[in-house]
Amino acid sequence: MTDLRIAFFGSPAFALPSLEIINQEHHLALVISQPDKPAGRGLSKRPPPVAIWASRNEIPLLQPKTLKTNSVFRDKFIQANCDVAVTVAYGKILPENLLQIPPYGFLNAHASLLPSYRGAAPIQWALINGDTETGISIMSTEIGLDTGPVRLTRSLPIGPDSTSTDLFRQLSELSAKTLTEALTRLDKGNLPTYTQDHDRATFAPLLTRDDGRIYWDRAAREIYNRYRGVHSWPGSWCLFLGRRLKIQRMSVIDRDGPPGKVLAITKSGVIISTGSGAICLEQVKPEGKATMSAMDWCNGYGVQEGAFFA
């Protein structure tokens, strides 16, 4: 337990383990989350998971729409008299006039081993690129995009079949452990500071729906890695006879043929050749339909061996 008064900035479920451990082991004085947003079929406004948690645990909560010119929020933040602020997937850019308020500044938990994968989607791009290791970096927040000094890192191996859904969960837990260790060391005065090597920086921009598209002329392993990376959103998809087919589950097969050709239809799935090797589609979701086995899809839509995917 530290004596530090901590403000927590976060929004999605990824931030909850960090929020919970800070509340258990430190002095959580204030929670800041994004405003309620429309969600679901009825598009009724719903609070982010972090805001729900703060309300249930009776922790003071602020949900400002803006930060830079919001004097009311700034005054309330100052009045909270926090020693340090923590950000975990907050989702808004912090203005310089806010960063200067806490005596110990802001600590941000970033889901990569900086300077690799600066930006909004480090987990997804590490998988898309076929990396075998990732981790959490605790950094001091600056105005630049994830450019601040690194204070603490912890690494995590990436399994060969791990998806973004798996890695979000694992890194969410690792983020909590690393963050509370950093806060304890900050309180004791032995939290180190390492300047990032900016020449080695790589970037991880937000994904778009098109990032999920399968191009069959690429290698099977490359297609599979992209499927792993876009698993949470937007998901892997391809076109067959002009209609979108979402791929819910796939695997790599050691077979060859012209890219996009249906080589075999089995109970295990539909085998499609790629630029190198083949992919077995195991579970799919046609437009406007429920998820089904790839074999059932073939039977229902008249897909035959020798057909080609676009």
PDB file of C-alpha atoms in Angstrom:
ATOM      1  CA  MET A   1       0.000   0.000   0.000  1.00  0.00           C
ATOM      2  CA  THR A   2       1.366   3.404  -0.992  1.00  0.00           C
ATOM      3  CA  ASP A   3       0.391   6.848   0.250  1.00  0.00           C
ATOM      4  CA  LEU A   4       0.158   8.220  -3.293  1.00  0.00           C
ATOM      5  CA  ARG A   5      -3.160   9.781  -4.261  1.00  0.00           C
ATOM      6  CA  ILE A   6      -3.868   8.435  -7.750  1.00  0.00           C
ATOM      7  CA  ALA A   7      -6.160   9.597 -10.544  1.00  0.00           C
ATOM      8  CA  PHE A   8      -7.072   6.895 -13.057  1.00  0.00           C
ATOM      9  CA  PHE A   9      -7.882   7.680 -16.696  1.00  0.00           C
ATOM     10  CA  GLY A  10      -9.381   4.725 -18.588  1.00  0.00           C
ATOM     11  CA  SER A  11     -12.450   3.591 -20.498  1.00  0.00           C
ATOM     12  CA  PRO A  12     -12.713  -0.010 -21.859  1.00  0.00           C
ATOM     13  CA  ALA A  13     -12.716  -3.385 -20.127  1.00  0.00           C
ATOM     14  CA  PHE A  14      -8.974  -3.709 -20.848  1.00  0.00           C
ATOM     15  CA  ALA A  15      -8.369  -1.137 -18.081  1.00  0.00           C
ATOM     16  CA  LEU A  16     -10.429  -2.872 -15.368  1.00  0.00           C
ATOM     17  CA  PRO A  17      -7.730  -5.169 -13.878  1.00  0.00           C
ATOM     18  CA  SER A  18      -5.428  -2.144 -13.490  1.00  0.00           C
ATOM     19  CA  LEU A  19      -8.209  -0.116 -11.907  1.00  0.00           C
ATOM     20  CA  GLU A  20      -9.068  -2.892  -9.463  1.00  0.00           C
ATOM     21  CA  ILE A  21      -5.502  -3.522  -8.300  1.00  0.00           C
ATOM     22  CA  ILE A  22      -4.847   0.200  -7.854  1.00  0.00           C
ATOM     23  CA  ASN A  23      -7.965   0.425  -5.708  1.00  0.00           C
ATOM     24  CA  GLN A  24      -6.805  -2.546  -3.620  1.00  0.00           C
ATOM     25  CA  GLU A  25      -3.148  -1.633  -3.176  1.00  0.00           C
ATOM     26  CA  HIS A  26      -3.012   2.160  -3.471  1.00  0.00           C
ATOM     27  CA  HIS A  27      -5.103   5.260  -2.803  1.00  0.00           C
ATOM     28  CA  LEU A  28      -7.490   5.684  -5.740  1.00  0.00           C
ATOM     29  CA  ALA A  29      -8.773   9.249  -5.403  1.00  0.00           C
ATOM     30  CA  LEU A  30     -10.463   9.913  -8.754  1.00  0.00           C
ATOM     31  CA  VAL A  31     -11.544   8.086 -11.921  1.00  0.00           C
ATOM     32  CA  ILE A  32     -11.850   9.805 -15.314  1.00  0.00           C
ATOM     33  CA  SER A  33     -13.547   7.987 -18.191  1.00  0.00           C
ATOM     34  CA  GLN A  34     -15.035   8.844 -21.558  1.00  0.00           C
ATOM     35  CA  PRO A  35     -18.650  10.043 -21.748  1.00  0.00           C
ATOM     36  CA  ASP A  36     -21.534   7.604 -22.190  1.00  0.00           C
ATOM     37  CA  LYS A  37     -21.956   6.595 -25.840  1.00  0.00           C
ATOM     38  CA  PRO A  38     -24.778   5.084 -27.926  1.00  0.00           C
ATOM     39  CA  ALA A  39     -24.526   1.300 -28.137  1.00  0.00           C
ATOM     40  CA  GLY A  40     -26.621  -1.738 -29.016  1.00  0.00           C
ATOM     41  CA  ARG A  41     -29.536  -2.007 -31.417  1.00  0.00           C
ATOM     42  CA  GLY A  42     -31.497   0.730 -29.692  1.00  0.00           C
ATOM     43  CA  LEU A  43     -28.439   2.994 -29.603  1.00  0.00           C
ATOM     44  CA  SER A  44     -29.213   3.972 -26.028  1.00  0.00           C
ATOM     45  CA  LYS A  45     -26.346   5.673 -24.222  1.00  0.00           C
ATOM     46  CA  ARG A  46     -24.191   3.369 -22.128  1.00  0.00           C
ATOM     47  CA  PRO A  47     -21.274   4.226 -19.835  1.00  0.00           C
ATOM     48  CA  PRO A  48     -17.836   2.710 -20.488  1.00  0.00           C
ATOM     49  CA  PRO A  49     -16.846  -0.273 -18.307  1.00  0.00           C
ATOM     50  CA  VAL A  50     -14.486   1.890 -16.233  1.00  0.00           C
ATOM     51  CA  ALA A  51     -17.276   4.378 -15.475  1.00  0.00           C
ATOM     52  CA  ILE A  52     -19.602   1.539 -14.453  1.00  0.00           C
ATOM     53  CA  TRP A  53     -16.935   0.168 -12.107  1.00  0.00           C
ATOM     54  CA  ALA A  54     -16.298   3.570 -10.501  1.00  0.00           C
ATOM     55  CA  SER A  55     -20.002   4.136  -9.876  1.00  0.00           C
ATOM     56  CA  ARG A  56     -20.478   0.696  -8.329  1.00  0.00           C
ATOM     57  CA  ASN A  57     -17.464   1.165  -6.068  1.00  0.00           C
ATOM     58  CA  GLU A  58     -18.432   4.724  -5.113  1.00  0.00           C
ATOM     59  CA  ILE A  59     -15.194   6.250  -6.398  1.00  0.00           C
ATOM     60  CA  PRO A  60     -15.448   9.903  -7.528  1.00  0.00           C
ATOM     61  CA  LEU A  61     -16.019   9.840 -11.305  1.00  0.00           C
ATOM     62  CA  LEU A  62     -15.661  12.467 -14.031  1.00  0.00           C
ATOM     63  CA  GLN A  63     -16.617  11.960 -17.695  1.00  0.00           C
ATOM     64  CA  PRO A  64     -15.582  15.144 -19.510  1.00  0.00           C
ATOM     65  CA  LYS A  65     -16.488  15.526 -23.184  1.00  0.00           C
ATOM     66  CA  THR A  66     -13.386  17.629 -23.818  1.00  0.00           C
ATOM     67  CA  LEU A  67     -10.144  18.206 -21.948  1.00  0.00           C
ATOM     68  CA  LYS A  68      -8.079  20.978 -23.516  1.00  0.00           C
ATOM     69  CA  THR A  69     -10.440  23.922 -22.955  1.00  0.00           C
ATOM     70  CA  ASN A  70     -12.525  22.443 -20.139  1.00  0.00           C
ATOM     71  CA  SER A  71     -11.786  24.726 -17.179  1.00  0.00           C
ATOM     72  CA  VAL A  72     -14.469  23.081 -15.020  1.00  0.00           C
ATOM     73  CA  PHE A  73     -12.839  19.673 -15.401  1.00  0.00           C
ATOM     74  CA  ARG A  74      -9.364  21.122 -14.891  1.00  0.00           C
ATOM     75  CA  ASP A  75     -10.433  22.755 -11.624  1.00  0.00           C
ATOM     76  CA  LYS A  76     -11.965  19.514 -10.337  1.00  0.00           C
ATOM     77  CA  PHE A  77      -8.825  17.614 -11.315  1.00  0.00           C
ATOM     78  CA  ILE A  78      -6.673  20.095  -9.390  1.00  0.00           C
ATOM     79  CA  GLN A  79      -8.991  19.894  -6.367  1.00  0.00           C
ATOM     80  CA  ALA A  80      -8.532  16.111  -6.234  1.00  0.00           C
ATOM     81  CA  ASN A  81      -4.930  16.842  -5.185  1.00  0.00           C
ATOM     82  CA  CYS A  82      -3.505  13.710  -6.810  1.00  0.00           C
ATOM     83  CA  ASP A  83       0.204  12.916  -6.652  1.00  0.00           C
ATOM     84  CA  VAL A  84       0.219  11.000  -9.937  1.00  0.00           C
ATOM     85  CA  ALA A  85      -2.222  10.152 -12.712  1.00  0.00           C
ATOM     86  CA  VAL A  86      -2.395   6.832 -14.534  1.00  0.00           C
ATOM     87  CA  THR A  87      -3.777   6.207 -18.024  1.00  0.00           C
ATOM     88  CA  VAL A  88      -4.827   2.820 -19.390  1.00  0.00           C
ATOM     89  CA  ALA A  89      -6.627   2.896 -22.749  1.00  0.00           C
ATOM     90  CA  TYR A  90      -8.351   6.188 -21.942  1.00  0.00           C
ATOM     91  CA  GLY A  91      -8.938   7.025 -25.599  1.00  0.00           C
ATOM     92  CA  LYS A  92      -8.364  10.779 -25.590  1.00  0.00           C
ATOM     93  CA  ILE A  93      -5.260  12.893 -26.156  1.00  0.00           C
ATOM     94  CA  LEU A  94      -4.157  14.609 -22.949  1.00  0.00           C
ATOM     95  CA  PRO A  95      -3.366  18.337 -23.278  1.00  0.00           C
ATOM     96  CA  GLU A  96      -0.091  19.717 -21.957  1.00  0.00           C
ATOM     97  CA  ASN A  97      -1.796  21.900 -19.349  1.00  0.00           C
ATOM     98  CA  LEU A  98      -3.219  18.733 -17.777  1.00  0.00           C
ATOM     99  CA  LEU A  99       0.035  16.768 -17.835  1.00  0.00           C
ATOM    100  CA  GLN A 100       1.715  19.396 -15.670  1.00  0.00           C
ATOM    101  CA  ILE A 101      -0.744  19.211 -12.760  1.00  0.00           C
ATOM    102  CA  PRO A 102       0.223  16.054 -10.764  1.00  0.00           C
ATOM    103  CA  PRO A 103       3.650  16.385  -9.073  1.00  0.00           C
ATOM    104  CA  TYR A 104       4.722  12.985 -10.445  1.00  0.00           C
ATOM    105  CA  GLY A 105       3.053  13.566 -13.804  1.00  0.00           C
ATOM    106  CA  PHE A 106       1.202  10.873 -15.758  1.00  0.00           C
ATOM    107  CA  LEU A 107       2.134   7.210 -16.140  1.00  0.00           C
ATOM    108  CA  ASN A 108       0.697   5.383 -19.145  1.00  0.00           C
ATOM    109  CA  ALA A 109       0.457   1.607 -19.570  1.00  0.00           C
ATOM    110  CA  HIS A 110       1.093   0.824 -23.248  1.00  0.00           C
ATOM    111  CA  ALA A 111       0.582  -2.672 -24.686  1.00  0.00           C
ATOM    112  CA  SER A 112       3.913  -3.082 -26.474  1.00  0.00           C
ATOM    113  CA  LEU A 113       7.626  -3.054 -25.787  1.00  0.00           C
ATOM    114  CA  LEU A 114       8.333   0.538 -26.743  1.00  0.00           C
ATOM    115  CA  PRO A 115       9.578   2.005 -29.017  1.00  0.00           C
ATOM    116  CA  SER A 116       7.905  -0.763 -31.054  1.00  0.00           C
ATOM    117  CA  TYR A 117       4.253  -0.252 -31.986  1.00  0.00           C
ATOM    118  CA  ARG A 118       3.536   3.267 -30.871  1.00  0.00           C
ATOM    119  CA  GLY A 119      -0.113   4.076 -31.469  1.00  0.00           C
ATOM    120  CA  ALA A 120      -3.637   2.814 -30.940  1.00  0.00           C
ATOM    121  CA  ALA A 121      -3.437  -0.861 -32.022  1.00  0.00           C
ATOM    122  CA  PRO A 122      -0.150  -2.385 -30.793  1.00  0.00           C
ATOM    123  CA  ILE A 123      -1.657  -5.758 -29.890  1.00  0.00           C
ATOM    124  CA  GLN A 124      -3.234  -6.270 -33.291  1.00  0.00           C
ATOM    125  CA  TRP A 125      -0.185  -5.273 -35.331  1.00  0.00           C
ATOM    126  CA  ALA A 126       2.193  -7.432 -33.296  1.00  0.00           C
ATOM    127  CA  LEU A 127       0.045 -10.427 -34.265  1.00  0.00           C
ATOM    128  CA  ILE A 128      -0.399  -9.362 -37.888  1.00  0.00           C
ATOM    129  CA  ASN A 129       3.379  -9.097 -38.209  1.00  0.00           C
ATOM    130  CA  GLY A 130       3.897 -12.541 -36.681  1.00  0.00           C
ATOM    131  CA  ASP A 131       5.830 -11.383 -33.606  1.00  0.00           C
ATOM    132  CA  THR A 132       6.628 -13.980 -30.952  1.00  0.00           C
ATOM    133  CA  GLU A 133       6.971 -11.537 -28.051  1.00  0.00           C
ATOM    134  CA  THR A 134       5.155  -8.473 -26.783  1.00  0.00           C
ATOM    135  CA  GLY A 135       4.693  -6.855 -23.393  1.00  0.00           C
ATOM    136  CA  ILE A 136       3.693  -3.839 -21.344  1.00  0.00           C
ATOM    137  CA  SER A 137       5.608  -0.573 -21.136  1.00  0.00           C
ATOM    138  CA  ILE A 138       4.949   1.900 -18.342  1.00  0.00           C
ATOM    139  CA  MET A 139       5.973   5.297 -19.661  1.00  0.00           C
ATOM    140  CA  SER A 140       5.866   8.920 -18.574  1.00  0.00           C
ATOM    141  CA  THR A 141       3.311  10.662 -20.763  1.00  0.00           C
ATOM    142  CA  GLU A 142       4.456  13.475 -23.032  1.00  0.00           C
ATOM    143  CA  ILE A 143       2.730  15.429 -25.796  1.00  0.00           C
ATOM    144  CA  GLY A 144       4.148  13.138 -28.513  1.00  0.00           C
ATOM    145  CA  LEU A 145       2.538   9.821 -29.491  1.00  0.00           C
ATOM    146  CA  ASP A 146       3.949   7.310 -26.980  1.00  0.00           C
ATOM    147  CA  THR A 147       7.330   9.059 -27.072  1.00  0.00           C
ATOM    148  CA  GLY A 148       7.874   9.595 -23.341  1.00  0.00           C
ATOM    149  CA  PRO A 149      10.580   7.971 -21.218  1.00  0.00           C
ATOM    150  CA  VAL A 150       9.969   4.320 -20.386  1.00  0.00           C
ATOM    151  CA  ARG A 151       9.870   3.610 -16.652  1.00  0.00           C
ATOM    152  CA  LEU A 152       9.259  -0.145 -16.521  1.00  0.00           C
ATOM    153  CA  THR A 153       8.669  -3.017 -18.979  1.00  0.00           C
ATOM    154  CA  ARG A 154       7.520  -6.601 -18.656  1.00  0.00           C
ATOM    155  CA  SER A 155       7.511  -9.006 -21.607  1.00  0.00           C
ATOM    156  CA  LEU A 156       5.045 -11.720 -22.635  1.00  0.00           C
ATOM    157  CA  PRO A 157       5.554 -14.534 -25.173  1.00  0.00           C
ATOM    158  CA  ILE A 158       2.973 -14.752 -27.953  1.00  0.00           C
ATOM    159  CA  GLY A 159       1.658 -18.241 -28.655  1.00  0.00           C
ATOM    160  CA  PRO A 160       1.610 -19.359 -32.312  1.00  0.00           C
ATOM    161  CA  ASP A 161      -2.198 -19.510 -32.315  1.00  0.00           C
ATOM    162  CA  SER A 162      -2.940 -16.605 -29.953  1.00  0.00           C
ATOM    163  CA  THR A 163      -5.518 -14.148 -31.265  1.00  0.00           C
ATOM    164  CA  SER A 164      -6.042 -10.501 -30.403  1.00  0.00           C
ATOM    165  CA  THR A 165      -8.861 -11.622 -28.094  1.00  0.00           C
ATOM    166  CA  ASP A 166      -6.420 -13.846 -26.184  1.00  0.00           C
ATOM    167  CA  LEU A 167      -3.695 -11.225 -26.077  1.00  0.00           C
ATOM    168  CA  PHE A 168      -6.022  -8.443 -24.921  1.00  0.00           C
ATOM    169  CA  ARG A 169      -6.899 -10.563 -21.887  1.00  0.00           C
ATOM    170  CA  GLN A 170      -3.295 -11.537 -21.130  1.00  0.00           C
ATOM    171  CA  LEU A 171      -1.907  -8.032 -21.519  1.00  0.00           C
ATOM    172  CA  SER A 172      -4.758  -6.560 -19.510  1.00  0.00           C
ATOM    173  CA  GLU A 173      -3.646  -8.680 -16.550  1.00  0.00           C
ATOM    174  CA  LEU A 174       0.052  -7.983 -17.148  1.00  0.00           C
ATOM    175  CA  SER A 175      -0.692  -4.264 -17.374  1.00  0.00           C
ATOM    176  CA  ALA A 176      -2.235  -4.332 -13.900  1.00  0.00           C
ATOM    177  CA  LYS A 177       0.737  -6.141 -12.355  1.00  0.00           C
ATOM    178  CA  THR A 178       3.317  -3.935 -14.064  1.00  0.00           C
ATOM    179  CA  LEU A 179       1.483  -0.730 -13.238  1.00  0.00           C
ATOM    180  CA  THR A 180       1.127  -1.425  -9.533  1.00  0.00           C
ATOM    181  CA  GLU A 181       4.802  -2.400  -9.377  1.00  0.00           C
ATOM    182  CA  ALA A 182       5.695   0.904 -11.043  1.00  0.00           C
ATOM    183  CA  LEU A 183       3.561   2.875  -8.573  1.00  0.00           C
ATOM    184  CA  THR A 184       5.126   1.109  -5.597  1.00  0.00           C
ATOM    185  CA  ARG A 185       8.612   1.848  -6.909  1.00  0.00           C
ATOM    186  CA  LEU A 186       7.640   5.445  -7.668  1.00  0.00           C
ATOM    187  CA  ASP A 187       6.526   5.878  -4.056  1.00  0.00           C
ATOM    188  CA  LYS A 188       9.833   4.421  -2.836  1.00  0.00           C
ATOM    189  CA  GLY A 189      11.834   6.636  -5.181  1.00  0.00           C
ATOM    190  CA  ASN A 190      13.438   3.816  -7.186  1.00  0.00           C
ATOM    191  CA  LEU A 191      11.447   3.819 -10.440  1.00  0.00           C
ATOM    192  CA  PRO A 192      14.027   4.113 -13.261  1.00  0.00           C
ATOM    193  CA  THR A 193      13.794   6.250 -16.397  1.00  0.00           C
ATOM    194  CA  TYR A 194      14.950   5.143 -19.856  1.00  0.00           C
ATOM    195  CA  THR A 195      14.920   7.381 -22.915  1.00  0.00           C
ATOM    196  CA  GLN A 196      13.378   5.659 -25.932  1.00  0.00           C
ATOM    197  CA  ASP A 197      15.470   5.057 -29.043  1.00  0.00           C
ATOM    198  CA  HIS A 198      13.290   7.059 -31.418  1.00  0.00           C
ATOM    199  CA  ASP A 199      15.187   5.778 -34.479  1.00  0.00           C
ATOM    200  CA  ARG A 200      13.844   2.283 -33.747  1.00  0.00           C
ATOM    201  CA  ALA A 201      10.221   3.356 -33.395  1.00  0.00           C
ATOM    202  CA  THR A 202       7.493   1.518 -35.295  1.00  0.00           C
ATOM    203  CA  PHE A 203       3.821   2.417 -35.408  1.00  0.00           C
ATOM    204  CA  ALA A 204       0.470   0.704 -34.909  1.00  0.00           C
ATOM    205  CA  PRO A 205      -2.379   2.739 -36.418  1.00  0.00           C
ATOM    206  CA  LEU A 206      -6.046   2.018 -35.798  1.00  0.00           C
ATOM    207  CA  LEU A 207      -7.429  -0.837 -37.876  1.00  0.00           C
ATOM    208  CA  THR A 208     -10.036  -0.307 -40.571  1.00  0.00           C
ATOM    209  CA  ARG A 209     -12.595  -2.787 -41.911  1.00  0.00           C
ATOM    210  CA  ASP A 210     -10.411  -3.307 -44.976  1.00  0.00           C
ATOM    211  CA  ASP A 211      -7.574  -4.566 -42.762  1.00  0.00           C
ATOM    212  CA  GLY A 212      -9.601  -7.739 -42.273  1.00  0.00           C
ATOM    213  CA  ARG A 213      -9.776  -8.645 -45.968  1.00  0.00           C
ATOM    214  CA  ILE A 214      -8.065 -11.842 -47.084  1.00  0.00           C
ATOM    215  CA  TYR A 215      -5.904 -11.706 -50.213  1.00  0.00           C
ATOM    216  CA  TRP A 216      -5.375 -15.254 -51.383  1.00  0.00           C
ATOM    217  CA  ASP A 217      -2.169 -14.485 -53.284  1.00  0.00           C
ATOM    218  CA  ARG A 218      -0.417 -13.943 -49.950  1.00  0.00           C
ATOM    219  CA  ALA A 219       1.234 -16.771 -48.003  1.00  0.00           C
ATOM    220  CA  ALA A 220      -0.983 -18.913 -45.783  1.00  0.00           C
ATOM    221  CA  ARG A 221       0.993 -17.979 -42.677  1.00  0.00           C
ATOM    222  CA  GLU A 222       0.608 -14.275 -43.467  1.00  0.00           C
ATOM    223  CA  ILE A 223      -3.153 -14.717 -43.929  1.00  0.00           C
ATOM    224  CA  TYR A 224      -3.362 -16.637 -40.656  1.00  0.00           C
ATOM    225  CA  ASN A 225      -1.381 -14.019 -38.730  1.00  0.00           C
ATOM    226  CA  ARG A 226      -3.707 -11.316 -40.018  1.00  0.00           C
ATOM    227  CA  TYR A 227      -6.710 -13.407 -38.946  1.00  0.00           C
ATOM    228  CA  ARG A 228      -5.183 -13.604 -35.451  1.00  0.00           C
ATOM    229  CA  GLY A 229      -4.604  -9.847 -35.347  1.00  0.00           C
ATOM    230  CA  VAL A 230      -8.057  -8.761 -36.520  1.00  0.00           C
ATOM    231  CA  HIS A 231      -9.907 -11.425 -34.524  1.00  0.00           C
ATOM    232  CA  SER A 232     -11.520  -8.958 -32.086  1.00  0.00           C
ATOM    233  CA  TRP A 233     -12.330  -6.422 -34.821  1.00  0.00           C
ATOM    234  CA  PRO A 234     -12.956  -6.178 -37.754  1.00  0.00           C
ATOM    235  CA  GLY A 235     -12.553  -9.933 -38.222  1.00  0.00           C
ATOM    236  CA  SER A 236     -11.199 -11.772 -41.266  1.00  0.00           C
ATOM    237  CA  TRP A 237     -13.365 -11.729 -44.366  1.00  0.00           C
ATOM    238  CA  CYS A 238     -13.231 -12.534 -48.055  1.00  0.00           C
ATOM    239  CA  LEU A 239     -15.454 -12.345 -51.120  1.00  0.00           C
ATOM    240  CA  PHE A 240     -17.121 -15.312 -52.781  1.00  0.00           C
ATOM    241  CA  LEU A 241     -19.348 -14.679 -55.795  1.00  0.00           C
ATOM    242  CA  GLY A 242     -19.421 -11.015 -54.844  1.00  0.00           C
ATOM    243  CA  ARG A 243     -20.697 -11.569 -51.303  1.00  0.00           C
ATOM    244  CA  ARG A 244     -18.778 -11.077 -48.088  1.00  0.00           C
ATOM    245  CA  LEU A 245     -17.948 -14.144 -46.026  1.00  0.00           C
ATOM    246  CA  LYS A 246     -16.619 -13.659 -42.502  1.00  0.00           C
ATOM    247  CA  ILE A 247     -14.135 -16.259 -41.283  1.00  0.00           C
ATOM    248  CA  GLN A 248     -14.680 -17.184 -37.650  1.00  0.00           C
ATOM    249  CA  ARG A 249     -12.043 -19.922 -37.438  1.00  0.00           C
ATOM    250  CA  MET A 250      -9.217 -21.050 -39.721  1.00  0.00           C
ATOM    251  CA  SER A 251      -5.945 -22.976 -39.703  1.00  0.00           C
ATOM    252  CA  VAL A 252      -2.874 -23.385 -41.917  1.00  0.00           C
ATOM    253  CA  ILE A 253      -2.594 -26.485 -44.157  1.00  0.00           C
ATOM    254  CA  ASP A 254       0.467 -27.768 -46.034  1.00  0.00           C
ATOM    255  CA  ARG A 255      -0.990 -27.972 -49.547  1.00  0.00           C
ATOM    256  CA  ASP A 256      -0.434 -26.030 -52.744  1.00  0.00           C
ATOM    257  CA  GLY A 257      -2.449 -24.809 -55.701  1.00  0.00           C
ATOM    258  CA  PRO A 258      -3.484 -21.643 -57.534  1.00  0.00           C
ATOM    259  CA  PRO A 259      -4.305 -18.824 -55.065  1.00  0.00           C
ATOM    260  CA  GLY A 260      -7.973 -18.778 -54.057  1.00  0.00           C
ATOM    261  CA  LYS A 261      -8.864 -22.223 -55.398  1.00  0.00           C
ATOM    262  CA  VAL A 262     -11.049 -24.606 -53.355  1.00  0.00           C
ATOM    263  CA  LEU A 263      -8.827 -27.686 -53.153  1.00  0.00           C
ATOM    264  CA  ALA A 264     -11.046 -29.851 -50.958  1.00  0.00           C
ATOM    265  CA  ILE A 265     -14.263 -29.823 -48.937  1.00  0.00           C
ATOM    266  CA  THR A 266     -14.111 -32.028 -45.836  1.00  0.00           C
ATOM    267  CA  LYS A 267     -15.823 -32.362 -42.468  1.00  0.00           C
ATOM    268  CA  SER A 268     -12.899 -30.429 -40.982  1.00  0.00           C
ATOM    269  CA  GLY A 269     -13.353 -27.517 -43.338  1.00  0.00           C
ATOM    270  CA  VAL A 270     -12.812 -26.019 -46.767  1.00  0.00           C
ATOM    271  CA  ILE A 271      -9.209 -26.037 -47.962  1.00  0.00           C
ATOM    272  CA  ILE A 272      -8.228 -23.050 -50.092  1.00  0.00           C
ATOM    273  CA  SER A 273      -4.833 -22.596 -51.702  1.00  0.00           C
ATOM    274  CA  THR A 274      -2.863 -19.386 -51.227  1.00  0.00           C
ATOM    275  CA  GLY A 275       0.317 -17.827 -52.574  1.00  0.00           C
ATOM    276  CA  SER A 276       2.225 -20.347 -50.456  1.00  0.00           C
ATOM    277  CA  GLY A 277       0.501 -23.202 -48.644  1.00  0.00           C
ATOM    278  CA  ALA A 278      -3.218 -23.389 -47.936  1.00  0.00           C
ATOM    279  CA  ILE A 279      -5.845 -22.258 -45.440  1.00  0.00           C
ATOM    280  CA  CYS A 280      -8.570 -24.454 -43.983  1.00  0.00           C
ATOM    281  CA  LEU A 281     -11.746 -22.477 -43.324  1.00  0.00           C
ATOM    282  CA  GLU A 282     -13.389 -24.222 -40.368  1.00  0.00           C
ATOM    283  CA  GLN A 283     -16.172 -21.879 -39.289  1.00  0.00           C
ATOM    284  CA  VAL A 284     -17.736 -19.057 -41.322  1.00  0.00           C
ATOM    285  CA  LYS A 285     -20.499 -16.472 -41.179  1.00  0.00           C
ATOM    286  CA  PRO A 286     -22.201 -15.514 -44.456  1.00  0.00           C
ATOM    287  CA  GLU A 287     -23.762 -12.065 -44.818  1.00  0.00           C
ATOM    288  CA  GLY A 288     -26.997 -11.869 -42.843  1.00  0.00           C
ATOM    289  CA  LYS A 289     -26.675 -15.427 -41.535  1.00  0.00           C
ATOM    290  CA  ALA A 290     -25.594 -17.149 -38.332  1.00  0.00           C
ATOM    291  CA  THR A 291     -22.172 -18.714 -37.834  1.00  0.00           C
ATOM    292  CA  MET A 292     -21.925 -22.214 -39.323  1.00  0.00           C
ATOM    293  CA  SER A 293     -19.364 -24.855 -40.186  1.00  0.00           C
ATOM    294  CA  ALA A 294     -17.571 -24.274 -43.467  1.00  0.00           C
ATOM    295  CA  MET A 295     -18.851 -27.611 -44.765  1.00  0.00           C
ATOM    296  CA  ASP A 296     -22.464 -26.631 -44.028  1.00  0.00           C
ATOM    297  CA  TRP A 297     -21.865 -23.358 -45.832  1.00  0.00           C
ATOM    298  CA  CYS A 298     -20.573 -25.216 -48.895  1.00  0.00           C
ATOM    299  CA  ASN A 299     -23.563 -27.543 -48.890  1.00  0.00           C
ATOM    300  CA  GLY A 300     -26.039 -24.705 -48.465  1.00  0.00           C
ATOM    301  CA  TYR A 301     -24.514 -22.413 -51.061  1.00  0.00           C
ATOM    302  CA  GLY A 302     -23.489 -24.997 -53.649  1.00  0.00           C
ATOM    303  CA  VAL A 303     -19.744 -24.428 -53.309  1.00  0.00           C
ATOM    304  CA  GLN A 304     -17.748 -27.128 -55.083  1.00  0.00           C
ATOM    305  CA  GLU A 305     -14.119 -28.159 -55.377  1.00  0.00           C
ATOM    306  CA  GLY A 306     -12.346 -26.180 -58.089  1.00  0.00           C
ATOM    307  CA  ALA A 307     -14.277 -22.962 -57.384  1.00  0.00           C
ATOM    308  CA  PHE A 308     -12.280 -19.773 -56.815  1.00  0.00           C
ATOM    309  CA  PHE A 309     -12.463 -17.117 -54.105  1.00  0.00           C
ATOM    310  CA  ALA A 310     -11.897 -13.515 -55.170  1.00  0.00           C
TER     311      ALA A 310
END
